[in-house]
Short mmCIF file of N, CA and C in Angstrom, two decimals:
data_model
loop_
_atom_site.label_atom_id
_atom_site.label_comp_id
_atom_site.label_asym_id
_atom_site.label_seq_id
_atom_site.Cartn_x
_atom_site.Cartn_y
_atom_site.Cartn_z
N GLN A 1 30.19 -21.88 -1.13
CA GLN A 1 28.92 -21.25 -0.84
C GLN A 1 28.12 -22.11 0.12
N LEU A 2 27.43 -21.45 1.05
CA LEU A 2 26.61 -22.17 2.02
C LEU A 2 25.27 -22.55 1.43
N ALA A 3 24.76 -23.69 1.82
CA ALA A 3 23.45 -24.12 1.35
C ALA A 3 22.36 -23.38 2.11
N CYS A 4 21.25 -23.14 1.45
CA CYS A 4 20.12 -22.45 2.08
C CYS A 4 19.16 -23.48 2.67
N PRO A 5 18.84 -23.37 3.95
CA PRO A 5 17.83 -24.26 4.52
C PRO A 5 16.49 -24.03 3.82
N LEU A 6 15.80 -25.07 3.48
CA LEU A 6 14.55 -24.94 2.74
C LEU A 6 13.48 -24.19 3.51
N ASP A 7 13.45 -24.36 4.82
CA ASP A 7 12.38 -23.74 5.60
C ASP A 7 12.64 -22.28 5.93
N LEU A 8 13.87 -21.79 5.76
CA LEU A 8 14.17 -20.42 6.15
C LEU A 8 14.56 -19.52 4.98
N GLY A 9 14.96 -20.06 3.87
CA GLY A 9 15.38 -19.26 2.74
C GLY A 9 16.83 -18.83 2.84
N CYS A 10 17.33 -18.23 1.80
CA CYS A 10 18.75 -17.90 1.71
C CYS A 10 19.20 -16.82 2.68
N HIS A 11 18.33 -15.94 3.09
CA HIS A 11 18.74 -14.88 3.99
C HIS A 11 19.17 -15.40 5.35
N SER A 12 18.67 -16.54 5.76
CA SER A 12 19.01 -17.08 7.07
C SER A 12 20.49 -17.45 7.17
N VAL A 13 21.13 -17.70 6.05
CA VAL A 13 22.55 -18.06 6.04
C VAL A 13 23.39 -16.88 6.53
N ARG A 14 22.92 -15.67 6.30
CA ARG A 14 23.67 -14.48 6.66
C ARG A 14 23.35 -13.93 8.05
N LEU A 15 22.42 -14.53 8.75
CA LEU A 15 22.04 -14.03 10.07
C LEU A 15 23.11 -14.32 11.11
N ASN A 16 23.30 -13.39 12.00
CA ASN A 16 24.22 -13.57 13.11
C ASN A 16 23.54 -14.47 14.15
N PRO A 17 24.11 -15.62 14.48
CA PRO A 17 23.44 -16.54 15.41
C PRO A 17 23.30 -15.97 16.82
N THR A 18 24.05 -14.94 17.15
CA THR A 18 23.93 -14.33 18.48
C THR A 18 23.19 -13.00 18.44
N SER A 19 22.45 -12.75 17.36
CA SER A 19 21.77 -11.46 17.23
C SER A 19 20.51 -11.36 18.10
N GLU A 20 19.95 -12.48 18.49
CA GLU A 20 18.76 -12.44 19.34
C GLU A 20 19.16 -12.55 20.79
N VAL A 21 18.75 -11.58 21.57
CA VAL A 21 19.02 -11.58 23.00
C VAL A 21 17.67 -11.53 23.71
N VAL A 22 17.39 -12.51 24.52
CA VAL A 22 16.15 -12.55 25.27
C VAL A 22 16.45 -12.14 26.71
N ALA A 23 15.79 -11.07 27.14
CA ALA A 23 15.97 -10.58 28.50
C ALA A 23 14.62 -10.68 29.20
N PRO A 24 14.34 -11.82 29.83
CA PRO A 24 12.99 -12.06 30.37
C PRO A 24 12.63 -11.22 31.59
N LYS A 25 13.61 -10.72 32.31
CA LYS A 25 13.30 -9.98 33.54
C LYS A 25 13.93 -8.60 33.50
N ILE A 26 13.35 -7.73 32.69
CA ILE A 26 13.83 -6.36 32.63
C ILE A 26 12.74 -5.42 33.14
N PHE A 27 13.14 -4.23 33.52
CA PHE A 27 12.19 -3.23 34.00
C PHE A 27 12.15 -2.09 33.00
N VAL A 28 10.94 -1.70 32.62
CA VAL A 28 10.75 -0.58 31.71
C VAL A 28 9.70 0.35 32.30
N GLU A 29 9.60 1.52 31.72
CA GLU A 29 8.60 2.48 32.18
C GLU A 29 7.19 1.90 31.98
N PRO A 30 6.28 2.15 32.91
CA PRO A 30 4.91 1.62 32.80
C PRO A 30 4.18 2.04 31.52
N VAL A 31 4.56 3.16 30.94
CA VAL A 31 3.90 3.63 29.71
C VAL A 31 4.05 2.63 28.57
N LEU A 32 5.06 1.77 28.62
CA LEU A 32 5.26 0.80 27.55
C LEU A 32 4.18 -0.28 27.52
N LYS A 33 3.39 -0.39 28.57
CA LYS A 33 2.26 -1.33 28.55
C LYS A 33 1.27 -0.97 27.45
N GLU A 34 1.22 0.31 27.12
CA GLU A 34 0.28 0.81 26.12
C GLU A 34 0.90 0.92 24.73
N ALA A 35 2.13 0.47 24.56
CA ALA A 35 2.84 0.62 23.29
C ALA A 35 2.17 -0.19 22.19
N LYS A 36 2.12 0.40 21.03
CA LYS A 36 1.52 -0.24 19.85
C LYS A 36 2.63 -0.79 18.95
N VAL A 37 2.27 -1.78 18.15
CA VAL A 37 3.22 -2.39 17.22
C VAL A 37 3.83 -1.32 16.31
N TRP A 38 5.12 -1.40 16.13
CA TRP A 38 5.96 -0.50 15.32
C TRP A 38 6.19 0.86 15.97
N GLU A 39 5.62 1.11 17.15
CA GLU A 39 5.91 2.36 17.85
C GLU A 39 7.38 2.35 18.27
N LYS A 40 8.00 3.52 18.23
CA LYS A 40 9.44 3.60 18.47
C LYS A 40 9.77 4.33 19.75
N PHE A 41 10.88 3.91 20.39
CA PHE A 41 11.33 4.49 21.65
C PHE A 41 12.85 4.56 21.66
N GLN A 42 13.38 5.49 22.44
CA GLN A 42 14.81 5.51 22.71
C GLN A 42 15.00 5.10 24.16
N PHE A 43 15.81 4.08 24.37
CA PHE A 43 16.18 3.69 25.72
C PHE A 43 17.52 4.35 26.02
N GLU A 44 17.55 5.11 27.07
CA GLU A 44 18.70 5.94 27.39
C GLU A 44 19.99 5.12 27.43
N ARG A 45 20.99 5.63 26.72
CA ARG A 45 22.34 5.06 26.64
C ARG A 45 22.41 3.68 25.98
N VAL A 46 21.33 3.24 25.35
CA VAL A 46 21.34 1.92 24.73
C VAL A 46 21.08 2.02 23.23
N GLY A 47 19.98 2.65 22.83
CA GLY A 47 19.67 2.75 21.41
C GLY A 47 18.20 3.03 21.17
N TYR A 48 17.82 2.89 19.92
CA TYR A 48 16.44 3.08 19.51
C TYR A 48 15.80 1.72 19.28
N PHE A 49 14.55 1.59 19.71
CA PHE A 49 13.84 0.31 19.67
C PHE A 49 12.47 0.48 19.06
N SER A 50 11.94 -0.61 18.54
CA SER A 50 10.60 -0.63 17.96
C SER A 50 9.84 -1.83 18.53
N VAL A 51 8.55 -1.64 18.76
CA VAL A 51 7.71 -2.73 19.28
C VAL A 51 7.46 -3.73 18.15
N ASP A 52 7.76 -4.98 18.41
CA ASP A 52 7.66 -6.06 17.42
C ASP A 52 6.21 -6.56 17.32
N PRO A 53 5.76 -6.98 16.13
CA PRO A 53 4.42 -7.56 15.99
C PRO A 53 4.20 -8.80 16.85
N ASP A 54 5.27 -9.50 17.24
CA ASP A 54 5.13 -10.68 18.11
C ASP A 54 4.53 -10.30 19.46
N THR A 55 4.54 -9.03 19.81
CA THR A 55 3.93 -8.58 21.06
C THR A 55 2.46 -8.97 21.10
N GLU A 56 1.79 -8.89 19.95
CA GLU A 56 0.36 -9.21 19.90
C GLU A 56 0.08 -10.69 20.05
N THR A 57 0.99 -11.54 19.62
CA THR A 57 0.72 -12.99 19.66
C THR A 57 1.30 -13.68 20.88
N THR A 58 2.31 -13.07 21.52
CA THR A 58 2.95 -13.73 22.66
C THR A 58 2.39 -13.29 24.00
N GLY A 59 1.71 -12.15 24.04
CA GLY A 59 1.23 -11.64 25.32
C GLY A 59 2.32 -10.97 26.14
N ARG A 60 3.49 -10.81 25.53
CA ARG A 60 4.63 -10.16 26.19
C ARG A 60 5.10 -9.01 25.32
N LEU A 61 5.75 -8.05 25.94
CA LEU A 61 6.33 -6.95 25.19
C LEU A 61 7.59 -7.45 24.49
N VAL A 62 7.58 -7.42 23.17
CA VAL A 62 8.73 -7.83 22.37
C VAL A 62 9.23 -6.59 21.66
N ILE A 63 10.50 -6.25 21.88
CA ILE A 63 11.06 -5.06 21.25
C ILE A 63 12.31 -5.43 20.46
N ASN A 64 12.54 -4.68 19.41
CA ASN A 64 13.71 -4.88 18.56
C ASN A 64 14.56 -3.62 18.58
N ARG A 65 15.86 -3.80 18.76
CA ARG A 65 16.75 -2.64 18.67
C ARG A 65 16.96 -2.35 17.20
N THR A 66 16.63 -1.14 16.79
CA THR A 66 16.78 -0.75 15.39
C THR A 66 18.09 -0.01 15.14
N VAL A 67 18.55 0.77 16.14
CA VAL A 67 19.81 1.50 16.01
C VAL A 67 20.52 1.51 17.36
N PRO A 68 21.73 0.95 17.44
CA PRO A 68 22.47 1.03 18.71
C PRO A 68 23.12 2.40 18.85
N LEU A 69 23.38 2.81 20.07
CA LEU A 69 24.11 4.05 20.31
C LEU A 69 25.59 3.72 20.46
N LYS A 70 26.44 4.59 19.95
CA LYS A 70 27.88 4.39 20.11
C LYS A 70 28.28 4.66 21.55
N ASP A 71 29.22 3.88 22.03
CA ASP A 71 29.72 4.07 23.38
C ASP A 71 31.13 4.64 23.31
N THR A 72 31.23 5.94 23.04
CA THR A 72 32.54 6.56 22.91
C THR A 72 33.25 6.66 24.25
N TYR A 73 32.50 6.72 25.34
CA TYR A 73 33.11 6.79 26.66
C TYR A 73 33.95 5.54 26.94
N ALA A 74 33.38 4.38 26.68
CA ALA A 74 34.11 3.12 26.91
C ALA A 74 35.36 3.05 26.04
N LYS A 75 35.28 3.56 24.81
CA LYS A 75 36.43 3.55 23.92
C LYS A 75 37.53 4.43 24.49
N GLU A 76 37.17 5.61 25.01
CA GLU A 76 38.16 6.53 25.59
C GLU A 76 38.80 5.95 26.85
N VAL A 77 38.01 5.31 27.69
CA VAL A 77 38.53 4.69 28.91
C VAL A 77 39.51 3.59 28.53
N SER A 78 39.16 2.81 27.51
CA SER A 78 40.04 1.73 27.07
C SER A 78 41.38 2.27 26.58
N LYS A 79 41.35 3.36 25.85
CA LYS A 79 42.60 3.99 25.36
C LYS A 79 43.44 4.47 26.53
N ALA A 80 42.79 5.06 27.53
CA ALA A 80 43.52 5.65 28.66
C ALA A 80 44.19 4.58 29.54
N THR A 81 43.64 3.37 29.57
CA THR A 81 44.20 2.33 30.44
C THR A 81 45.29 1.52 29.75
N LYS A 82 45.54 1.78 28.48
CA LYS A 82 46.58 1.02 27.75
C LYS A 82 47.92 1.65 27.92
#
């Protein structure tokens, strides 16, 4: 069994270390400047996202992907090339 770090609690042991992706230079629709915390959006061909509360403290738009979209096209292309 893995030890739990005291400052993070036991749940941190199960976190995927590559789950956070920071994309500092992305382009989004201007309407997202007005997005409120927990407001939800679908980004075409990517998934569903929610505005993170860190948006209020960082001065930057912070979004979390809540549901990824399946990429069945890539799976089919991969099958066809084998």
